[in-house]
Structure formats: structure tokens, C-alpha cells
């Protein structure tokens, strides 16, 4: 059985929980207090961060790596595109999300005012640009729900919590977000602490 060491408010852990529930497989989630982590985490992950996935003698960290492993190990429903070109594009977009969006989440989580304000502005600008995609497509890569939708969903869920306001220009993005939030796997993946993050 897979064990996922998961932070109850961690957006990266949220991604992995979402994929596990989407796959409907047998797994166990071990909740980790981010402010009082057990020593095991530093032993399993040299960066002392969650999520960490353990399956027999395999230990993985970094949410995108964990999620790709789960997707390849349990291919139904497939979340990375089957076509190599589309899969490469998806990986490139995942990399862009990390650098242009989730890199700034660290500043918001740290809670210092000046870096947080800058992070809010940068995230808002990127999300407003992304919004135009959803005037043409249902999901990030077209009609199919993919790993890209999984990757961005925890950030969209936390917009109120992080104090990010997008305005009317982002209406297509917010309609898209509601579609993702209504997925049964997304709802199941939410921890009690995450449920209260959205007004």
C-alpha cells in the first residue's frame, strides 16, 4: 500500500491527495503537522518537506514527481497525455507553474507583508493571463482533465486564503476553477483545515 505523508494545509500535498483520490486506489494518508514535523520526514526527504510518498522500498518527494509516478503505476484514468508531444508540453507547463506561480506561494506561506504583497501581484498577473485559455477550452489542455488541472487547483482553492483578488477579467478562470472544485476526488482530497480556506 502507498503511504502519503501530507501536510494538512500544504498545497503541494493537496495535489498528491487529489491524484490519489482521482485514481480511486488503496492508499493511506499520514497527516503531518507542518510546524512540528516528525523526524522521519527529514530522513525520507533531505529537504525536510512534504509531500513524501512511500511504497515498499521506494521513497519519493516533490509533488509533480510523485504524481507522475502514481499516474504511470495506475494508468486509469490517465492524467498525463498519451502523446509524447502533448506530454512534453504538459511537463513544460508544469515547470512554468512552479516558477511563475508556486515559487511565490512560499512568500505567502511565510506571511511577511512586503514579500507577500509582491507575491500576490505576480500571481494575480499570471492567473489573469492564463484566464484567456478558458474562453476556448474546458481544461488546461483542451477537453480532457489532466495533471495540469491537478497542479493548479490547490492554488485556485487558496486565493481567498492568500488574499489574491483577480477581478472580472479572470471570470473564465474562476468558472474553470468551479468545475475542478466540483469533482468528487477534489472534494474528498480536502482536509478540514483546507475546507475553511475558501469563503
mmCIF file of N, CA, C and O in Angstrom, residues 18-100:
data_model
loop_
_atom_site.group_PDB
_atom_site.id
_atom_site.type_symbol
_atom_site.label_atom_id
_atom_site.label_comp_id
_atom_site.label_asym_id
_atom_site.label_seq_id
_atom_site.Cartn_x
_atom_site.Cartn_y
_atom_site.Cartn_z
ATOM 1 N N UNK A 18 -5.216 14.765 -4.244
ATOM 2 C CA UNK A 18 -6.174 14.884 -5.352
ATOM 3 C C UNK A 18 -5.963 13.746 -6.354
ATOM 4 O O UNK A 18 -6.915 13.064 -6.759
ATOM 5 N N UNK A 19 -4.707 13.492 -6.745
ATOM 6 C CA UNK A 19 -4.419 12.421 -7.708
ATOM 7 C C UNK A 19 -4.778 11.056 -7.134
ATOM 8 O O UNK A 19 -5.395 10.227 -7.810
ATOM 9 N N UNK A 20 -4.434 10.823 -5.878
ATOM 10 C CA UNK A 20 -4.741 9.524 -5.261
ATOM 11 C C UNK A 20 -6.243 9.256 -5.254
ATOM 12 O O UNK A 20 -6.692 8.163 -5.593
ATOM 13 N N UNK A 21 -7.026 10.264 -4.896
ATOM 14 C CA UNK A 21 -8.489 10.090 -4.892
ATOM 15 C C UNK A 21 -9.027 9.970 -6.320
ATOM 16 O O UNK A 21 -9.967 9.220 -6.568
ATOM 17 N N UNK A 22 -8.434 10.703 -7.251
ATOM 18 C CA UNK A 22 -8.867 10.631 -8.653
ATOM 19 C C UNK A 22 -8.667 9.210 -9.189
ATOM 20 O O UNK A 22 -9.477 8.698 -9.957
ATOM 21 N N UNK A 23 -7.588 8.565 -8.775
ATOM 22 C CA UNK A 23 -7.286 7.202 -9.229
ATOM 23 C C UNK A 23 -8.152 6.161 -8.513
ATOM 24 O O UNK A 23 -8.282 5.035 -8.984
ATOM 25 N N UNK A 24 -8.691 6.509 -7.354
ATOM 26 C CA UNK A 24 -9.562 5.587 -6.617
ATOM 27 C C UNK A 24 -8.860 4.332 -6.161
ATOM 28 O O UNK A 24 -9.428 3.244 -6.191
ATOM 29 N N UNK A 25 -7.624 4.471 -5.725
ATOM 30 C CA UNK A 25 -6.856 3.291 -5.345
ATOM 31 C C UNK A 25 -6.688 3.190 -3.833
ATOM 32 O O UNK A 25 -7.162 4.040 -3.094
ATOM 33 N N UNK A 26 -5.998 2.131 -3.418
ATOM 34 C CA UNK A 26 -5.807 1.860 -1.999
ATOM 35 C C UNK A 26 -4.572 2.613 -1.510
ATOM 36 O O UNK A 26 -3.472 2.398 -2.024
ATOM 37 N N UNK A 27 -4.741 3.499 -0.549
ATOM 38 C CA UNK A 27 -3.615 4.271 -0.038
ATOM 39 C C UNK A 27 -3.938 4.742 1.376
ATOM 40 O O UNK A 27 -5.082 4.699 1.811
ATOM 41 N N UNK A 28 -2.914 5.210 2.040
ATOM 42 C CA UNK A 28 -3.108 5.770 3.380
ATOM 43 C C UNK A 28 -2.465 7.147 3.416
ATOM 44 O O UNK A 28 -1.342 7.330 2.937
ATOM 45 N N UNK A 29 -3.179 8.112 3.989
ATOM 46 C CA UNK A 29 -2.629 9.460 4.154
ATOM 47 C C UNK A 29 -2.218 9.627 5.616
ATOM 48 O O UNK A 29 -3.005 9.367 6.528
ATOM 49 N N UNK A 30 -0.972 10.030 5.801
ATOM 50 C CA UNK A 30 -0.458 10.282 7.153
ATOM 51 C C UNK A 30 -0.313 11.793 7.292
ATOM 52 O O UNK A 30 0.521 12.422 6.619
ATOM 53 N N UNK A 31 -1.185 12.388 8.116
ATOM 54 C CA UNK A 31 -1.170 13.842 8.298
ATOM 55 C C UNK A 31 0.076 14.277 9.051
ATOM 56 O O UNK A 31 0.446 13.682 10.073
ATOM 57 N N UNK A 32 0.703 15.339 8.551
ATOM 58 C CA UNK A 32 1.921 15.871 9.152
ATOM 59 C C UNK A 32 1.666 17.310 9.576
ATOM 60 O O UNK A 32 1.181 18.122 8.781
ATOM 61 N N UNK A 33 1.985 17.614 10.831
ATOM 62 C CA UNK A 33 1.911 18.982 11.333
ATOM 63 C C UNK A 33 3.122 19.732 10.775
ATOM 64 O O UNK A 33 4.264 19.414 11.109
ATOM 65 N N UNK A 34 2.884 20.723 9.922
ATOM 66 C CA UNK A 34 3.982 21.419 9.246
ATOM 67 C C UNK A 34 4.869 22.196 10.222
ATOM 68 O O UNK A 34 6.013 22.517 9.904
ATOM 69 N N UNK A 35 4.333 22.513 11.401
ATOM 70 C CA UNK A 35 5.108 23.286 12.389
ATOM 71 C C UNK A 35 5.788 22.391 13.418
ATOM 72 O O UNK A 35 6.521 22.864 14.273
ATOM 73 N N UNK A 36 5.522 21.096 13.328
ATOM 74 C CA UNK A 36 6.133 20.155 14.265
ATOM 75 C C UNK A 36 6.284 18.804 13.553
ATOM 76 O O UNK A 36 5.636 17.831 13.898
ATOM 77 N N UNK A 37 7.136 18.801 12.519
ATOM 78 C CA UNK A 37 7.270 17.607 11.678
ATOM 79 C C UNK A 37 7.985 16.488 12.436
ATOM 80 O O UNK A 37 8.949 16.749 13.156
ATOM 81 N N UNK A 38 7.535 15.250 12.224
ATOM 82 C CA UNK A 38 8.274 14.130 12.804
ATOM 83 C C UNK A 38 9.657 14.012 12.156
ATOM 84 O O UNK A 38 9.849 14.419 11.006
ATOM 85 N N UNK A 39 10.603 13.451 12.887
ATOM 86 C CA UNK A 39 11.977 13.324 12.374
ATOM 87 C C UNK A 39 12.045 12.462 11.118
ATOM 88 O O UNK A 39 12.946 12.628 10.289
ATOM 89 N N UNK A 40 11.082 11.554 10.960
ATOM 90 C CA UNK A 40 11.048 10.675 9.770
ATOM 91 C C UNK A 40 11.104 11.470 8.464
ATOM 92 O O UNK A 40 11.677 11.001 7.479
ATOM 93 N N UNK A 41 10.476 12.645 8.436
ATOM 94 C CA UNK A 41 10.381 13.411 7.183
ATOM 95 C C UNK A 41 11.777 13.788 6.698
ATOM 96 O O UNK A 41 12.105 13.609 5.529
ATOM 97 N N UNK A 42 12.626 14.288 7.603
ATOM 98 C CA UNK A 42 13.994 14.677 7.221
ATOM 99 C C UNK A 42 14.819 13.465 6.798
ATOM 100 O O UNK A 42 15.719 13.583 5.971
ATOM 101 N N UNK A 43 14.500 12.294 7.350
ATOM 102 C CA UNK A 43 15.209 11.063 6.964
ATOM 103 C C UNK A 43 14.797 10.658 5.544
ATOM 104 O O UNK A 43 15.627 10.274 4.720
ATOM 105 N N UNK A 44 13.497 10.784 5.245
ATOM 106 C CA UNK A 44 12.977 10.372 3.936
ATOM 107 C C UNK A 44 13.237 11.405 2.844
ATOM 108 O O UNK A 44 13.404 11.057 1.680
ATOM 109 N N UNK A 45 13.218 12.682 3.212
ATOM 110 C CA UNK A 45 13.388 13.761 2.244
ATOM 111 C C UNK A 45 14.484 14.703 2.754
ATOM 112 O O UNK A 45 14.287 15.370 3.775
ATOM 113 N N UNK A 46 15.610 14.787 2.069
ATOM 114 C CA UNK A 46 16.711 15.629 2.558
ATOM 115 C C UNK A 46 16.346 17.105 2.689
ATOM 116 O O UNK A 46 17.024 17.862 3.373
ATOM 117 N N UNK A 47 15.240 17.524 2.031
ATOM 118 C CA UNK A 47 14.800 18.917 2.129
ATOM 119 C C UNK A 47 13.814 19.125 3.291
ATOM 120 O O UNK A 47 13.341 20.229 3.507
ATOM 121 N N UNK A 48 13.494 18.023 3.995
ATOM 122 C CA UNK A 48 12.600 18.060 5.161
ATOM 123 C C UNK A 48 11.246 18.703 4.838
ATOM 124 O O UNK A 48 10.746 19.551 5.574
ATOM 125 N N UNK A 49 10.674 18.303 3.694
ATOM 126 C CA UNK A 49 9.387 18.861 3.277
ATOM 127 C C UNK A 49 8.423 17.733 2.918
ATOM 128 O O UNK A 49 8.846 16.630 2.579
ATOM 129 N N UNK A 50 7.152 18.056 2.976
ATOM 130 C CA UNK A 50 6.115 17.155 2.470
ATOM 131 C C UNK A 50 5.638 17.727 1.135
ATOM 132 O O UNK A 50 5.851 18.914 0.872
ATOM 133 N N UNK A 51 5.021 16.895 0.288
ATOM 134 C CA UNK A 51 4.638 15.504 0.484
ATOM 135 C C UNK A 51 5.805 14.539 0.287
ATOM 136 O O UNK A 51 6.768 14.857 -0.409
ATOM 137 N N UNK A 52 5.645 13.358 0.905
ATOM 138 C CA UNK A 52 6.564 12.240 0.698
ATOM 139 C C UNK A 52 5.698 10.999 0.464
ATOM 140 O O UNK A 52 4.780 10.737 1.236
ATOM 141 N N UNK A 53 5.993 10.280 -0.599
ATOM 142 C CA UNK A 53 5.267 9.041 -0.899
ATOM 143 C C UNK A 53 6.182 7.856 -0.612
ATOM 144 O O UNK A 53 7.337 7.843 -1.050
ATOM 145 N N UNK A 54 5.653 6.883 0.132
ATOM 146 C CA UNK A 54 6.414 5.668 0.437
ATOM 147 C C UNK A 54 5.606 4.471 -0.052
ATOM 148 O O UNK A 54 4.431 4.326 0.290
ATOM 149 N N UNK A 55 6.258 3.667 -0.874
ATOM 150 C CA UNK A 55 5.650 2.406 -1.316
ATOM 151 C C UNK A 55 6.730 1.325 -1.263
ATOM 152 O O UNK A 55 7.679 1.364 -2.044
ATOM 153 N N UNK A 56 6.593 0.417 -0.330
ATOM 154 C CA UNK A 56 7.609 -0.609 -0.061
ATOM 155 C C UNK A 56 8.962 0.073 0.139
ATOM 156 O O UNK A 56 9.110 0.862 1.037
ATOM 157 N N UNK A 57 9.952 -0.214 -0.739
ATOM 158 C CA UNK A 57 11.276 0.386 -0.538
ATOM 159 C C UNK A 57 11.484 1.657 -1.377
ATOM 160 O O UNK A 57 12.584 2.197 -1.434
ATOM 161 N N UNK A 58 10.421 2.130 -2.020
ATOM 162 C CA UNK A 58 10.510 3.364 -2.812
ATOM 163 C C UNK A 58 10.079 4.564 -1.974
ATOM 164 O O UNK A 58 9.016 4.539 -1.349
ATOM 165 N N UNK A 59 10.894 5.616 -1.978
ATOM 166 C CA UNK A 59 10.545 6.873 -1.311
ATOM 167 C C UNK A 59 10.680 7.985 -2.347
ATOM 168 O O UNK A 59 11.730 8.136 -2.971
ATOM 169 N N UNK A 60 9.584 8.728 -2.541
ATOM 170 C CA UNK A 60 9.589 9.846 -3.488
ATOM 171 C C UNK A 60 9.173 11.137 -2.796
ATOM 172 O O UNK A 60 8.327 11.118 -1.902
ATOM 173 N N UNK A 61 9.742 12.246 -3.251
ATOM 174 C CA UNK A 61 9.287 13.567 -2.804
ATOM 175 C C UNK A 61 9.215 14.482 -4.022
ATOM 176 O O UNK A 61 9.620 14.088 -5.112
ATOM 177 N N UNK A 62 8.654 15.668 -3.826
ATOM 178 C CA UNK A 62 8.297 16.629 -4.878
ATOM 179 C C UNK A 62 6.991 16.176 -5.547
ATOM 180 O O UNK A 62 6.929 15.123 -6.162
ATOM 181 N N UNK A 63 5.980 17.020 -5.420
ATOM 182 C CA UNK A 63 4.614 16.630 -5.808
ATOM 183 C C UNK A 63 4.478 16.196 -7.273
ATOM 184 O O UNK A 63 3.786 15.225 -7.563
ATOM 185 N N UNK A 64 5.121 16.896 -8.200
ATOM 186 C CA UNK A 64 4.969 16.522 -9.613
ATOM 187 C C UNK A 64 5.595 15.160 -9.915
ATOM 188 O O UNK A 64 5.064 14.392 -10.720
ATOM 189 N N UNK A 65 6.708 14.857 -9.253
ATOM 190 C CA UNK A 65 7.360 13.554 -9.441
ATOM 191 C C UNK A 65 6.478 12.450 -8.849
ATOM 192 O O UNK A 65 6.257 11.410 -9.472
ATOM 193 N N UNK A 66 5.950 12.699 -7.660
ATOM 194 C CA UNK A 66 5.043 11.733 -7.013
ATOM 195 C C UNK A 66 3.836 11.472 -7.917
ATOM 196 O O UNK A 66 3.465 10.322 -8.176
ATOM 197 N N UNK A 67 3.241 12.542 -8.421
ATOM 198 C CA UNK A 67 2.021 12.396 -9.221
ATOM 199 C C UNK A 67 2.270 11.679 -10.549
ATOM 200 O O UNK A 67 1.441 10.886 -10.991
ATOM 201 N N UNK A 68 3.408 11.939 -11.177
ATOM 202 C CA UNK A 68 3.710 11.220 -12.423
ATOM 203 C C UNK A 68 3.929 9.733 -12.143
ATOM 204 O O UNK A 68 3.514 8.884 -12.925
ATOM 205 N N UNK A 69 4.572 9.427 -11.030
ATOM 206 C CA UNK A 69 4.778 8.026 -10.663
ATOM 207 C C UNK A 69 3.419 7.328 -10.457
ATOM 208 O O UNK A 69 3.179 6.246 -10.996
ATOM 209 N N UNK A 70 2.537 7.967 -9.702
ATOM 210 C CA UNK A 70 1.210 7.383 -9.450
ATOM 211 C C UNK A 70 0.476 7.178 -10.777
ATOM 212 O O UNK A 70 -0.148 6.144 -11.005
ATOM 213 N N UNK A 71 0.585 8.168 -11.670
ATOM 214 C CA UNK A 71 -0.108 8.093 -12.955
ATOM 215 C C UNK A 71 0.416 6.937 -13.811
ATOM 216 O O UNK A 71 -0.354 6.265 -14.495
ATOM 217 N N UNK A 72 1.724 6.713 -13.773
ATOM 218 C CA UNK A 72 2.297 5.616 -14.563
ATOM 219 C C UNK A 72 2.031 4.257 -13.915
ATOM 220 O O UNK A 72 1.817 3.270 -14.600
ATOM 221 N N UNK A 73 2.026 4.254 -12.609
ATOM 222 C CA UNK A 73 1.813 2.987 -11.878
ATOM 223 C C UNK A 73 0.357 2.533 -11.977
ATOM 224 O O UNK A 73 0.063 1.348 -12.039
ATOM 225 N N UNK A 74 -0.564 3.494 -11.941
ATOM 226 C CA UNK A 74 -2.010 3.211 -12.027
ATOM 227 C C UNK A 74 -2.563 4.042 -13.180
ATOM 228 O O UNK A 74 -3.026 5.159 -12.973
ATOM 229 N N UNK A 75 -2.499 3.518 -14.417
ATOM 230 C CA UNK A 75 -2.763 4.350 -15.597
ATOM 231 C C UNK A 75 -4.226 4.717 -15.875
ATOM 232 O O UNK A 75 -4.485 5.404 -16.856
ATOM 233 N N UNK A 76 -5.153 4.299 -15.035
ATOM 234 C CA UNK A 76 -6.568 4.645 -15.300
ATOM 235 C C UNK A 76 -7.171 5.405 -14.134
ATOM 236 O O UNK A 76 -7.104 4.916 -13.017
ATOM 237 N N UNK A 77 -7.759 6.579 -14.356
ATOM 238 C CA UNK A 77 -7.738 7.345 -15.600
ATOM 239 C C UNK A 77 -6.359 7.986 -15.809
ATOM 240 O O UNK A 77 -5.722 8.403 -14.840
ATOM 241 N N UNK A 78 -5.933 8.052 -17.059
ATOM 242 C CA UNK A 78 -4.618 8.613 -17.369
ATOM 243 C C UNK A 78 -4.659 10.134 -17.249
ATOM 244 O O UNK A 78 -5.522 10.787 -17.831
ATOM 245 N N UNK A 79 -3.695 10.688 -16.497
ATOM 246 C CA UNK A 79 -3.689 12.136 -16.253
ATOM 247 C C UNK A 79 -2.604 12.878 -17.023
ATOM 248 O O UNK A 79 -2.695 14.084 -17.199
ATOM 249 N N UNK A 80 -1.567 12.150 -17.470
ATOM 250 C CA UNK A 80 -0.598 12.765 -18.386
ATOM 251 C C UNK A 80 -0.991 12.337 -19.797
ATOM 252 O O UNK A 80 -1.413 11.199 -20.008
ATOM 253 N N UNK A 81 -0.878 13.241 -20.766
ATOM 254 C CA UNK A 81 -1.287 12.877 -22.129
ATOM 255 C C UNK A 81 -0.502 11.676 -22.662
ATOM 256 O O UNK A 81 0.677 11.508 -22.352
ATOM 257 N N UNK A 82 -1.161 10.857 -23.467
ATOM 258 C CA UNK A 82 -0.521 9.665 -24.045
ATOM 259 C C UNK A 82 0.467 10.054 -25.142
ATOM 260 O O UNK A 82 1.509 9.429 -25.301
ATOM 261 N N UNK A 83 0.161 11.114 -25.882
ATOM 262 C CA UNK A 83 1.007 11.560 -26.984
ATOM 263 C C UNK A 83 2.291 12.209 -26.438
ATOM 264 O O UNK A 83 2.224 13.103 -25.598
ATOM 265 N N UNK A 84 3.477 11.777 -26.899
ATOM 266 C CA UNK A 84 4.741 12.311 -26.368
ATOM 267 C C UNK A 84 4.879 13.832 -26.507
ATOM 268 O O UNK A 84 5.422 14.487 -25.627
ATOM 269 N N UNK A 85 4.382 14.393 -27.611
ATOM 270 C CA UNK A 85 4.479 15.844 -27.817
ATOM 271 C C UNK A 85 3.619 16.575 -26.791
ATOM 272 O O UNK A 85 4.068 17.536 -26.142
ATOM 273 N N UNK A 86 2.384 16.107 -26.608
ATOM 274 C CA UNK A 86 1.492 16.742 -25.620
ATOM 275 C C UNK A 86 2.020 16.531 -24.203
ATOM 276 O O UNK A 86 1.897 17.409 -23.348
ATOM 277 N N UNK A 87 2.624 15.372 -23.962
ATOM 278 C CA UNK A 87 3.187 15.099 -22.637
ATOM 279 C C UNK A 87 4.348 16.049 -22.348
ATOM 280 O O UNK A 87 4.474 16.590 -21.248
ATOM 281 N N UNK A 88 5.171 16.291 -23.360
ATOM 282 C CA UNK A 88 6.280 17.245 -23.203
ATOM 283 C C UNK A 88 5.744 18.648 -22.940
ATOM 284 O O UNK A 88 6.269 19.370 -22.086
ATOM 285 N N UNK A 89 4.691 19.026 -23.649
ATOM 286 C CA UNK A 89 4.073 20.352 -23.423
ATOM 287 C C UNK A 89 3.516 20.454 -22.005
ATOM 288 O O UNK A 89 3.627 21.491 -21.356
ATOM 289 N N UNK A 90 2.884 19.367 -21.568
ATOM 290 C CA UNK A 90 2.329 19.350 -20.197
ATOM 291 C C UNK A 90 3.445 19.532 -19.171
ATOM 292 O O UNK A 90 3.310 20.312 -18.225
ATOM 293 N N UNK A 91 4.562 18.832 -19.371
ATOM 294 C CA UNK A 91 5.689 18.958 -18.425
ATOM 295 C C UNK A 91 6.254 20.375 -18.427
ATOM 296 O O UNK A 91 6.644 20.901 -17.392
ATOM 297 N N UNK A 92 6.308 20.983 -19.608
ATOM 298 C CA UNK A 92 6.795 22.357 -19.715
ATOM 299 C C UNK A 92 5.863 23.312 -18.948
ATOM 300 O O UNK A 92 6.332 24.201 -18.227
ATOM 301 N N UNK A 93 4.561 23.096 -19.100
ATOM 302 C CA UNK A 93 3.606 23.941 -18.373
ATOM 303 C C UNK A 93 3.694 23.709 -16.867
ATOM 304 O O UNK A 93 3.583 24.648 -16.085
ATOM 305 N N UNK A 94 3.905 22.465 -16.452
ATOM 306 C CA UNK A 94 4.078 22.183 -15.021
ATOM 307 C C UNK A 94 5.297 22.934 -14.483
ATOM 308 O O UNK A 94 5.249 23.516 -13.389
ATOM 309 N N UNK A 95 6.366 22.961 -15.258
ATOM 310 C CA UNK A 95 7.573 23.691 -14.878
ATOM 311 C C UNK A 95 7.273 25.190 -14.771
ATOM 312 O O UNK A 95 7.702 25.860 -13.827
ATOM 313 N N UNK A 96 6.492 25.707 -15.730
ATOM 314 C CA UNK A 96 6.106 27.121 -15.714
ATOM 315 C C UNK A 96 5.278 27.438 -14.466
ATOM 316 O O UNK A 96 5.488 28.475 -13.820
ATOM 317 N N UNK A 97 4.337 26.562 -14.126
ATOM 318 C CA UNK A 97 3.535 26.763 -12.907
ATOM 319 C C UNK A 97 4.437 26.891 -11.681
ATOM 320 O O UNK A 97 4.232 27.747 -10.833
ATOM 321 N N UNK A 98 5.445 26.009 -11.596
ATOM 322 C CA UNK A 98 6.329 26.024 -10.426
ATOM 323 C C UNK A 98 7.069 27.352 -10.339
ATOM 324 O O UNK A 98 7.161 27.950 -9.275
ATOM 325 N N UNK A 99 7.584 27.800 -11.482
ATOM 326 C CA UNK A 99 8.424 29.011 -11.481
ATOM 327 C C UNK A 99 7.623 30.304 -11.406
ATOM 328 O O UNK A 99 8.038 31.250 -10.749
ATOM 329 N N UNK A 100 6.491 30.357 -12.108
ATOM 330 C CA UNK A 100 5.753 31.610 -12.207
ATOM 331 C C UNK A 100 4.635 31.758 -11.173
ATOM 332 O O UNK A 100 4.166 32.873 -10.940
#
